[in-house]
Backbone as numpy.savetxt, mean C-alpha at the origin, in Angstrom:
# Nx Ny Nz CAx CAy CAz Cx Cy Cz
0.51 22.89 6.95 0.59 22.09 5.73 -0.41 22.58 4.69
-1.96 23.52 5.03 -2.56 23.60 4.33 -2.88 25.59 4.28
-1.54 25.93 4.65 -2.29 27.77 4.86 -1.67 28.04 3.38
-1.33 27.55 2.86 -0.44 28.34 1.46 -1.35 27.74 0.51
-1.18 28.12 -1.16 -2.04 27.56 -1.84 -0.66 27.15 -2.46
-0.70 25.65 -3.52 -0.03 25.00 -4.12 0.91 25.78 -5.05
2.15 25.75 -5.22 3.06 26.75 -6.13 3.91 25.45 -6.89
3.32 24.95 -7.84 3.84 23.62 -8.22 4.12 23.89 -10.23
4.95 23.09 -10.41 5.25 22.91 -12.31 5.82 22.42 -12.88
6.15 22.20 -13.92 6.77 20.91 -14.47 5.96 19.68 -14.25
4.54 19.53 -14.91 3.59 18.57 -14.23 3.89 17.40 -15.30
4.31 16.01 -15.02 3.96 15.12 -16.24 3.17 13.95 -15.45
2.61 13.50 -16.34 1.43 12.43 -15.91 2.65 10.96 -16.13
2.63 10.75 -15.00 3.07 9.11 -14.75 2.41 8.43 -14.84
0.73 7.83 -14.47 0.12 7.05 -14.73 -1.17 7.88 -14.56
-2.35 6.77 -14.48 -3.64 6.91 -14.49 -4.10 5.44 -13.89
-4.98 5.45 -13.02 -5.66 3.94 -12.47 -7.37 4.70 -12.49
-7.72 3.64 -11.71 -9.40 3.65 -11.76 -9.75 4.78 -11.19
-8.86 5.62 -9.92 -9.60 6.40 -9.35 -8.67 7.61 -9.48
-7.66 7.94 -9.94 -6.60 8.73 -9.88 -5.97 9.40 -10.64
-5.15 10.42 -10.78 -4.25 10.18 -11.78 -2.94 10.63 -10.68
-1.17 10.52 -11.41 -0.29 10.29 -10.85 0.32 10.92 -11.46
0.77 12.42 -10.86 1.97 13.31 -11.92 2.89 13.26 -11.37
4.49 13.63 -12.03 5.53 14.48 -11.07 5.74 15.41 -11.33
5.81 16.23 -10.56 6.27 18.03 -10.59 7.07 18.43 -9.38
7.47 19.91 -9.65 8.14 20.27 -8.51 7.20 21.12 -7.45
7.48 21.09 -6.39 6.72 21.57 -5.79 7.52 22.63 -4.57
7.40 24.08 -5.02 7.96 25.33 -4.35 9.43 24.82 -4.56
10.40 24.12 -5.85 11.25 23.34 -6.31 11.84 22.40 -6.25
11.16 21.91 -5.17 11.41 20.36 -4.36 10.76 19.72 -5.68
11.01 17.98 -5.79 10.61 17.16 -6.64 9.26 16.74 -5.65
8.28 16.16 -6.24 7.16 15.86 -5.87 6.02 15.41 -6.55
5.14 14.50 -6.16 3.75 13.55 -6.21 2.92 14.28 -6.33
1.98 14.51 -7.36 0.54 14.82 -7.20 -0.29 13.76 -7.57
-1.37 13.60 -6.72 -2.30 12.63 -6.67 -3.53 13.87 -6.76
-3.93 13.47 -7.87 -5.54 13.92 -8.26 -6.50 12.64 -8.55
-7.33 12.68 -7.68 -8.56 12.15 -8.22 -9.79 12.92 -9.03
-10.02 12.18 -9.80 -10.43 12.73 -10.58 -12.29 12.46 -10.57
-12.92 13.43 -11.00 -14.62 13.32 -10.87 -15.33 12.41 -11.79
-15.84 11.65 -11.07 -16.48 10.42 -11.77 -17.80 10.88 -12.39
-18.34 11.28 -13.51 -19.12 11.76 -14.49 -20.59 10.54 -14.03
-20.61 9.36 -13.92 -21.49 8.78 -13.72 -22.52 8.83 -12.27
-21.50 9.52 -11.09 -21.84 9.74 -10.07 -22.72 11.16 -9.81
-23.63 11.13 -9.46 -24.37 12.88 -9.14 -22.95 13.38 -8.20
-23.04 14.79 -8.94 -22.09 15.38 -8.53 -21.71 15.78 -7.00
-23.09 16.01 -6.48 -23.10 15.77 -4.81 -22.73 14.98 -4.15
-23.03 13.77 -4.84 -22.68 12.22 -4.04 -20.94 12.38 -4.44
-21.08 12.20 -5.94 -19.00 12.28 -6.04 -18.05 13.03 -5.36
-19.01 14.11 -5.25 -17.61 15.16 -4.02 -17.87 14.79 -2.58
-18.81 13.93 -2.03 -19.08 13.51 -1.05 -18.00 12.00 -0.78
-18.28 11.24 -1.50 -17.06 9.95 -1.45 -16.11 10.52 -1.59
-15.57 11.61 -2.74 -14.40 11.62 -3.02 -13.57 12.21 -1.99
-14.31 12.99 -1.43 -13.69 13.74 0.09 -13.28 12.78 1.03
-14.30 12.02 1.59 -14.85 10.99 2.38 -12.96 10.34 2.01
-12.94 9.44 0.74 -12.17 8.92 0.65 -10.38 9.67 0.88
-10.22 10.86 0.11 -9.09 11.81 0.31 -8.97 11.95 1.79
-9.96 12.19 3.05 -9.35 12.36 4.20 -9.14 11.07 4.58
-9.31 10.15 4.29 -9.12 8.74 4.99 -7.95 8.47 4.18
-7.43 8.56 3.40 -5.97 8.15 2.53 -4.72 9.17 3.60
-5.35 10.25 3.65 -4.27 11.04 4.19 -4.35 10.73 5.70
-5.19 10.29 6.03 -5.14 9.90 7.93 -4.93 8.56 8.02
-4.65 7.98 7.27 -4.29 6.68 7.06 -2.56 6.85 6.77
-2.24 7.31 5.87 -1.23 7.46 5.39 0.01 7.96 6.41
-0.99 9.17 7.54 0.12 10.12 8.25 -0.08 9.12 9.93
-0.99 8.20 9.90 -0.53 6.81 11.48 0.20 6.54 10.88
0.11 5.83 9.55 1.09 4.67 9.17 2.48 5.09 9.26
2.93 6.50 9.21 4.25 7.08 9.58 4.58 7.30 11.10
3.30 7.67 11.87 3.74 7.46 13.22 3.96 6.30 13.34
3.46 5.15 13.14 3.63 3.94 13.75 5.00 3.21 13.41
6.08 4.50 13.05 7.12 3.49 12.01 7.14 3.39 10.64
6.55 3.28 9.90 6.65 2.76 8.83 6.86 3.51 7.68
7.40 3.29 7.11 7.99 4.72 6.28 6.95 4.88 4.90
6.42 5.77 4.58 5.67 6.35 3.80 5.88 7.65 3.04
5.71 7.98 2.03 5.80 9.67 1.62 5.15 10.46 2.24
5.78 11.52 2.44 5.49 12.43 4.08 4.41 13.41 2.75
3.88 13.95 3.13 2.81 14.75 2.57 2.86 16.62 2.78
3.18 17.27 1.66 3.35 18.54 1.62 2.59 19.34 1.70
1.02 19.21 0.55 -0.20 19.86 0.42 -1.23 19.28 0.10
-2.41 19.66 1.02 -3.48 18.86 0.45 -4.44 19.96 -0.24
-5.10 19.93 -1.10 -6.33 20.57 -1.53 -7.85 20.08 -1.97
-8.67 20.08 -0.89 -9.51 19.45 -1.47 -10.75 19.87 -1.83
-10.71 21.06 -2.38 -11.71 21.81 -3.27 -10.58 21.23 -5.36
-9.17 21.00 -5.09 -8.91 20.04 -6.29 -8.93 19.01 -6.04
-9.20 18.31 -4.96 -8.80 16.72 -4.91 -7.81 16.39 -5.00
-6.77 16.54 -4.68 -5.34 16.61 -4.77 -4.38 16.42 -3.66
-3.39 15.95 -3.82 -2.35 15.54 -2.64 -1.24 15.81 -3.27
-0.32 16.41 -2.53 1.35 16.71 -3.15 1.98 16.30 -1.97
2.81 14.97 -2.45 3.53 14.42 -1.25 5.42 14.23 -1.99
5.57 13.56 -1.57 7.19 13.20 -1.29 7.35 12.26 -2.14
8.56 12.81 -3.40 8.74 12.09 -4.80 10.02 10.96 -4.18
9.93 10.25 -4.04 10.67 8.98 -3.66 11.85 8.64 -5.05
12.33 9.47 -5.83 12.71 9.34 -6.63 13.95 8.61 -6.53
14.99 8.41 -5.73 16.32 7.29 -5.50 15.43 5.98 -5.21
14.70 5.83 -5.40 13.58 4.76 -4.78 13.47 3.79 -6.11
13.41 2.02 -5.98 13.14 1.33 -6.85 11.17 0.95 -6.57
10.56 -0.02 -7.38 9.38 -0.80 -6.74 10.25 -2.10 -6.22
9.46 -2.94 -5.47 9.72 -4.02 -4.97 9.84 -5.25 -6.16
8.82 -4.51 -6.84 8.42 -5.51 -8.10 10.03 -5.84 -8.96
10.17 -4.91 -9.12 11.54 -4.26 -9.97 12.74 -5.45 -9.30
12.83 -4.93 -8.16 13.81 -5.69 -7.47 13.94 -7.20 -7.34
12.94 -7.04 -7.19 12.57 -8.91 -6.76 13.18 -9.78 -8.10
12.90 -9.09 -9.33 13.25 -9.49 -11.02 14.86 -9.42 -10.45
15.26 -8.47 -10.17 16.53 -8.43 -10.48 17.38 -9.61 -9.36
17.03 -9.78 -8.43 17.13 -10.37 -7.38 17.38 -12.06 -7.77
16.00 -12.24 -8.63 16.23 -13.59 -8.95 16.81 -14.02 -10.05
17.23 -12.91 -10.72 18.00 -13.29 -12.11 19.21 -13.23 -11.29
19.78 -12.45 -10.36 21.06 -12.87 -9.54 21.27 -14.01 -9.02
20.16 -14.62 -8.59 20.08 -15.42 -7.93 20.37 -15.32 -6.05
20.37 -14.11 -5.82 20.46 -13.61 -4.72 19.29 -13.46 -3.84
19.36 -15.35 -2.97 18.67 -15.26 -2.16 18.57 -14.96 -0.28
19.38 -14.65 0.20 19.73 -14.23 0.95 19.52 -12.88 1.22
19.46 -11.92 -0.36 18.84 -10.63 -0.26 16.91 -10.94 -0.93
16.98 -11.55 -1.06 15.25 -11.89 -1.06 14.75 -12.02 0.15
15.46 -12.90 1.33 14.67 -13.07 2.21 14.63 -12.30 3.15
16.03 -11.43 2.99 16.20 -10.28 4.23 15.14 -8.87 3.58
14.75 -9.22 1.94 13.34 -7.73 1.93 12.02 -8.74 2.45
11.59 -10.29 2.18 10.43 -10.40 2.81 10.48 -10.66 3.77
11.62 -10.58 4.45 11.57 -10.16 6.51 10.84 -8.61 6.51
11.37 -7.87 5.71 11.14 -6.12 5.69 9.84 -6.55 5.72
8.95 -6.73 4.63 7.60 -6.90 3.83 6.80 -7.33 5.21
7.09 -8.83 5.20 6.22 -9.23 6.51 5.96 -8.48 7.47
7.21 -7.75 8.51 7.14 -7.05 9.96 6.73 -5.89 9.38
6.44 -5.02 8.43 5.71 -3.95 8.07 4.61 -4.04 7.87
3.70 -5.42 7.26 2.72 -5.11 7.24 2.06 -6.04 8.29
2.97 -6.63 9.44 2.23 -7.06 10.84 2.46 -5.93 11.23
3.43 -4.54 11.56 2.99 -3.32 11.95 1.86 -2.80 11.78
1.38 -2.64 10.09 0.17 -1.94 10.03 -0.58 -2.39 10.56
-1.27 -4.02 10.22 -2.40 -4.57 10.67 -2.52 -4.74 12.78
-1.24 -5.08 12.92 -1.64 -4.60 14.86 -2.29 -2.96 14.92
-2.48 -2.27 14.00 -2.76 -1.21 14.33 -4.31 -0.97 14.02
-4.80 -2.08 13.33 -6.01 -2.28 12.69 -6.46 -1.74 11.24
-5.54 -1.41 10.91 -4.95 -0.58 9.43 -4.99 -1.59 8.55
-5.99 -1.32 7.18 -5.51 -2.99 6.50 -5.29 -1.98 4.53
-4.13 -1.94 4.33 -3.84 -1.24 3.24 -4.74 -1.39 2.00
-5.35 -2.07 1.36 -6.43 -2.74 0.62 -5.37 -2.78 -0.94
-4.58 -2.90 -1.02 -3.96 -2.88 -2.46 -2.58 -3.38 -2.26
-2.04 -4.44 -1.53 -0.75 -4.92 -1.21 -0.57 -5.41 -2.73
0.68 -5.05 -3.39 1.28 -5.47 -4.34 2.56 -4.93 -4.49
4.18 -5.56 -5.19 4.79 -5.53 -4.64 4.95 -4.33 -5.60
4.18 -3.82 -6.18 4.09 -2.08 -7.55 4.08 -1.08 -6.11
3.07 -1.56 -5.08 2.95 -0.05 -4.42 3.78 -0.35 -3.05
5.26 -0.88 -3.09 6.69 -0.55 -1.94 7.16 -0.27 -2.72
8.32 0.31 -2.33 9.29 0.78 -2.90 10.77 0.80 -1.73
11.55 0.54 -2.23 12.78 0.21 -1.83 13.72 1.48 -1.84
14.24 2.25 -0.73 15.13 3.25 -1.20 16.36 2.90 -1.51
17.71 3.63 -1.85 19.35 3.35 -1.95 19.60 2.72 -0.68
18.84 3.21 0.54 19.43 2.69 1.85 18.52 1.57 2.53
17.75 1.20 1.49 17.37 -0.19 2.03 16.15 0.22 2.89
15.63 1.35 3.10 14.33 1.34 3.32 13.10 1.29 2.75
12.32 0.23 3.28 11.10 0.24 2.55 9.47 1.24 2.64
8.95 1.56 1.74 8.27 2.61 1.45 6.28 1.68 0.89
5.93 1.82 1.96 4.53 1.64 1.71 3.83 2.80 0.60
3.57 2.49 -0.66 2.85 4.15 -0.97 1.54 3.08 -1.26
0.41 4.35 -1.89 -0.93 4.11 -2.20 -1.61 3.85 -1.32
-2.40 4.60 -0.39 -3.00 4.55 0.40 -5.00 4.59 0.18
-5.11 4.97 -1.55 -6.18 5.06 -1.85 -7.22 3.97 -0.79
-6.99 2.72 -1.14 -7.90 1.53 -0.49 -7.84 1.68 0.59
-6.99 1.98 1.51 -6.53 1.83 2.88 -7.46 2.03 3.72
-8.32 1.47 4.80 -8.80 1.84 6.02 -8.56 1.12 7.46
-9.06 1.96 8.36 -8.75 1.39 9.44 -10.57 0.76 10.02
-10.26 -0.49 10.09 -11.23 -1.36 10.92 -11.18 -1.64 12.10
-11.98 -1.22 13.48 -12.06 -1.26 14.52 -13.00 -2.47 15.00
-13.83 -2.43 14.31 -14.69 -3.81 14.30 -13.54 -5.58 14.63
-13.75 -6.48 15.31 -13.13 -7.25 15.79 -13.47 -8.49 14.45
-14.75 -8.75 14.65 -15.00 -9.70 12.79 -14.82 -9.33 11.74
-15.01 -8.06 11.42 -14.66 -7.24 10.04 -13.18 -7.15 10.25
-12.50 -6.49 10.44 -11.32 -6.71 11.13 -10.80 -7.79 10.60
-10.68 -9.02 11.44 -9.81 -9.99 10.75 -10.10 -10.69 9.28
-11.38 -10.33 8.88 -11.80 -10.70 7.64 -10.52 -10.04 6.49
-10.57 -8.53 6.60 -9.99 -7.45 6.23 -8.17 -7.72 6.21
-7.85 -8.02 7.20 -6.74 -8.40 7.85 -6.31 -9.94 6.53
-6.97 -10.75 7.04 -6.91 -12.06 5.61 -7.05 -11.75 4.57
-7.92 -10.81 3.86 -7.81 -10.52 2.54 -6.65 -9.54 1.93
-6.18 -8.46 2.56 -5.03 -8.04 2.53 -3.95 -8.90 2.36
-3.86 -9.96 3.33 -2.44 -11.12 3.06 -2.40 -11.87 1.58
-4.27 -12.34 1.20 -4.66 -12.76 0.17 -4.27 -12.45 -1.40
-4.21 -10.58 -0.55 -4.33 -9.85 -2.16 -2.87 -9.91 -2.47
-2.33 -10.08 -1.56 -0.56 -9.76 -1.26 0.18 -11.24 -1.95
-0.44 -12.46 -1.49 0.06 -13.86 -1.94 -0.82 -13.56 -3.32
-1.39 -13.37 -3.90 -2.22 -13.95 -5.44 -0.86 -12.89 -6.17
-0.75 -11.34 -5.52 -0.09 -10.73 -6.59 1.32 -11.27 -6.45
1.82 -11.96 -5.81 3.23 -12.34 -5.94 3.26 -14.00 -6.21
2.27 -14.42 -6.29 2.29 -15.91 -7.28 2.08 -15.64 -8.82
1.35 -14.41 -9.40 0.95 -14.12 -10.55 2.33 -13.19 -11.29
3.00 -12.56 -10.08 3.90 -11.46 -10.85 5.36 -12.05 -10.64
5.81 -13.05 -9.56 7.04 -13.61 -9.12 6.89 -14.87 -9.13
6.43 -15.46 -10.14 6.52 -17.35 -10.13 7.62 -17.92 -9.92
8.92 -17.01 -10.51 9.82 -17.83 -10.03 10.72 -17.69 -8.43
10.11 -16.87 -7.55 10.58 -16.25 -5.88 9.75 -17.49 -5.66
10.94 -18.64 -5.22 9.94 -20.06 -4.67 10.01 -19.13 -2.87
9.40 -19.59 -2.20 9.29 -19.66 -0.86 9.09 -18.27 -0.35
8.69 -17.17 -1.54 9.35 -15.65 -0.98 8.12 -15.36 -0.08
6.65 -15.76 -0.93 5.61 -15.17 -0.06 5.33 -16.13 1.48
5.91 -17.11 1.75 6.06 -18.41 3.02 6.79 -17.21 3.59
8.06 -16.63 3.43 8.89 -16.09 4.34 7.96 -14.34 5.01
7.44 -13.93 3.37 6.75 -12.92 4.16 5.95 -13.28 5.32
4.93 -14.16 5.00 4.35 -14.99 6.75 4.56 -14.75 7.88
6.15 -15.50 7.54 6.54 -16.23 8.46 6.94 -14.89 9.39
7.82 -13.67 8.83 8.12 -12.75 9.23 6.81 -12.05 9.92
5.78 -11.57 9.34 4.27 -11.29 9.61 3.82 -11.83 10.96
3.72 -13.55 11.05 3.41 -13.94 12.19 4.55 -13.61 13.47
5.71 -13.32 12.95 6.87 -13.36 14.76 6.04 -11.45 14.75
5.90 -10.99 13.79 5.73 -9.23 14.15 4.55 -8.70 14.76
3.60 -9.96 15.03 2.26 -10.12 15.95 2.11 -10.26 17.17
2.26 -9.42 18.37 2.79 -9.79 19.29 1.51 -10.18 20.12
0.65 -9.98 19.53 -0.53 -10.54 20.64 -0.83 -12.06 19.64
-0.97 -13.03 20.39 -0.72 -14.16 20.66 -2.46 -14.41 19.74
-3.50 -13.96 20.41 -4.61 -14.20 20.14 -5.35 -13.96 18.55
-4.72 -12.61 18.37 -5.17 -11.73 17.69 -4.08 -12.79 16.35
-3.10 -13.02 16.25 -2.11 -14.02 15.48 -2.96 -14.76 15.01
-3.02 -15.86 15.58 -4.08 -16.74 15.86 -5.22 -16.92 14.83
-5.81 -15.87 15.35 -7.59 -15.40 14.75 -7.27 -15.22 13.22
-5.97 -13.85 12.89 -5.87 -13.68 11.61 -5.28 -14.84 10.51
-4.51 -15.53 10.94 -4.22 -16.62 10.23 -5.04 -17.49 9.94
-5.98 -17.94 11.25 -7.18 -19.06 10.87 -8.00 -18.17 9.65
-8.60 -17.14 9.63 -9.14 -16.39 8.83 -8.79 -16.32 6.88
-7.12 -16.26 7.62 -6.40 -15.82 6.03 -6.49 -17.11 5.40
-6.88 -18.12 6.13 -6.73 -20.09 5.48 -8.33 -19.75 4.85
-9.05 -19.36 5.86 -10.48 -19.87 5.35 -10.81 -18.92 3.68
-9.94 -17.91 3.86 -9.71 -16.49 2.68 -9.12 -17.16 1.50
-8.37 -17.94 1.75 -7.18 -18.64 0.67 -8.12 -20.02 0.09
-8.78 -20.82 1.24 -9.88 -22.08 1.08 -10.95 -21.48 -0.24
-12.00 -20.16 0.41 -12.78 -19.77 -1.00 -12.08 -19.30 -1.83
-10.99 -18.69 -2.25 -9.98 -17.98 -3.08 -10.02 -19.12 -4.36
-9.48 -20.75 -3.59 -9.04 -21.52 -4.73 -10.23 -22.63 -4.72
-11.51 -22.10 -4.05 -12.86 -22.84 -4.51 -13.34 -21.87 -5.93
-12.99 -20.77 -5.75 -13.59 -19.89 -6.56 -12.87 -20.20 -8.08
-11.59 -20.31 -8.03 -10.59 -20.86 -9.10 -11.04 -22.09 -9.74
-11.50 -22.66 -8.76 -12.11 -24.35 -9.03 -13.20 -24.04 -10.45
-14.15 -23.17 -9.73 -15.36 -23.35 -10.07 -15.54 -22.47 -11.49
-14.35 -21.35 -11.59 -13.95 -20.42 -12.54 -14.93 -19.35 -12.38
């Protein structure tokens, strides 16, 4: 994956976020993702190529379990990290979730709402049995293909917690970040984020570990809307 050097063109910038930027190009003429992060000017330059590495191998070893374990992700072509850079798999027949969900409820088609937050839920009780907690659940970074498969991307935040208290802390705030962005972006999907749950909790198969993360995600949701209280 990494003996060739990048033979890529046609670059256009799709977005830009806090830590990134997001082109499409072709890559050896395949369609394709480049993810550059980009050098943070405020950081000593030692320390920035030190996180920024730090962070690039943990996105991509994060990214390539989350495909063993099932779960469908953009498979990854080239990495370079003397550019900071990732060229993965342009999902282009692909909608966002976000997208859909709009269209969904202007249909009024709920029956196909609840059969994607069945998808939503048992994918991300996959990740988290794995101790994997994505750090940016929103319904911008799935994506939906023509055939109804769903597509975890953005792996920037993503780590894996082995720790058993950190861990389920991690585990609740992920569900957290996941319910605030779909009460703020889907007000009108009544019951959609209840069903993701509900799906979430049957995809938990250890009994204990269920349990722990839910009591957790209440006490996560309890300061969430003390904090709202208090502004």
């Amino acid at each position: 994956m990494e003996s060739a050097p990048p033979v890529y063109s046609n670059i256009e910038l799709i977005c830009q976020g806090a830590e990134a930027r997001i082109f499409r190009c072709l890559y050896f003429g395949r369609r394709a993702i480049l993810k550059e992060r980009f050098i943070k000017t405020y950081r000593h330059p030692d320390l920035d190529s030190a996180v920024t590495l730090q962070r690039l191998k943990g996105e991509v070893r994060l990214l390539t379990r989350a495909k063993q374990l099932g779960i469908h992700t953009p498979s990854i072509y080239h990495i370079d990290w003397s550019k900071r850079t990732i060229i993965m798999e342009d999902l282009y027949d692909s909608r966002t979730v976000k997208s859909i969900i709009d269209t969904l409820i202007q249909e009024n088609n709920t029956m196909k709402l609840d059969e994607l937050a069945q998808q939503i839920g048992s994918t991300i009780g996959c990740l988290h049995q794995a101790q994997i907690v994505h750090g940016d659940l929103t319904t911008s970074n799935m994506l939906l293909s023509e055939n109804n498969q769903l597509y975890l991307i953005d792996f920037g935040l993503s780590a894996h917690v082995p720790n058993k208290t950190q861990m389920l802390e991690a585990l609740a705030v992920d569900l957290y970040v996941l319910e605030r962005a779909i009460i703020c972006t889907h007000q009108k999907a009544k019951h959609f984020f209840s069903n993701i749950l509900m799906a979430y909790k049957n995809s938990i198969s250890d009994d204990k570990q269920r349990t722990l993360t839910m009591n957790k995600y209440e006490e996560v949701r309890a300061r969430g809307r003390k904090r709202s209280m208090v502004g």
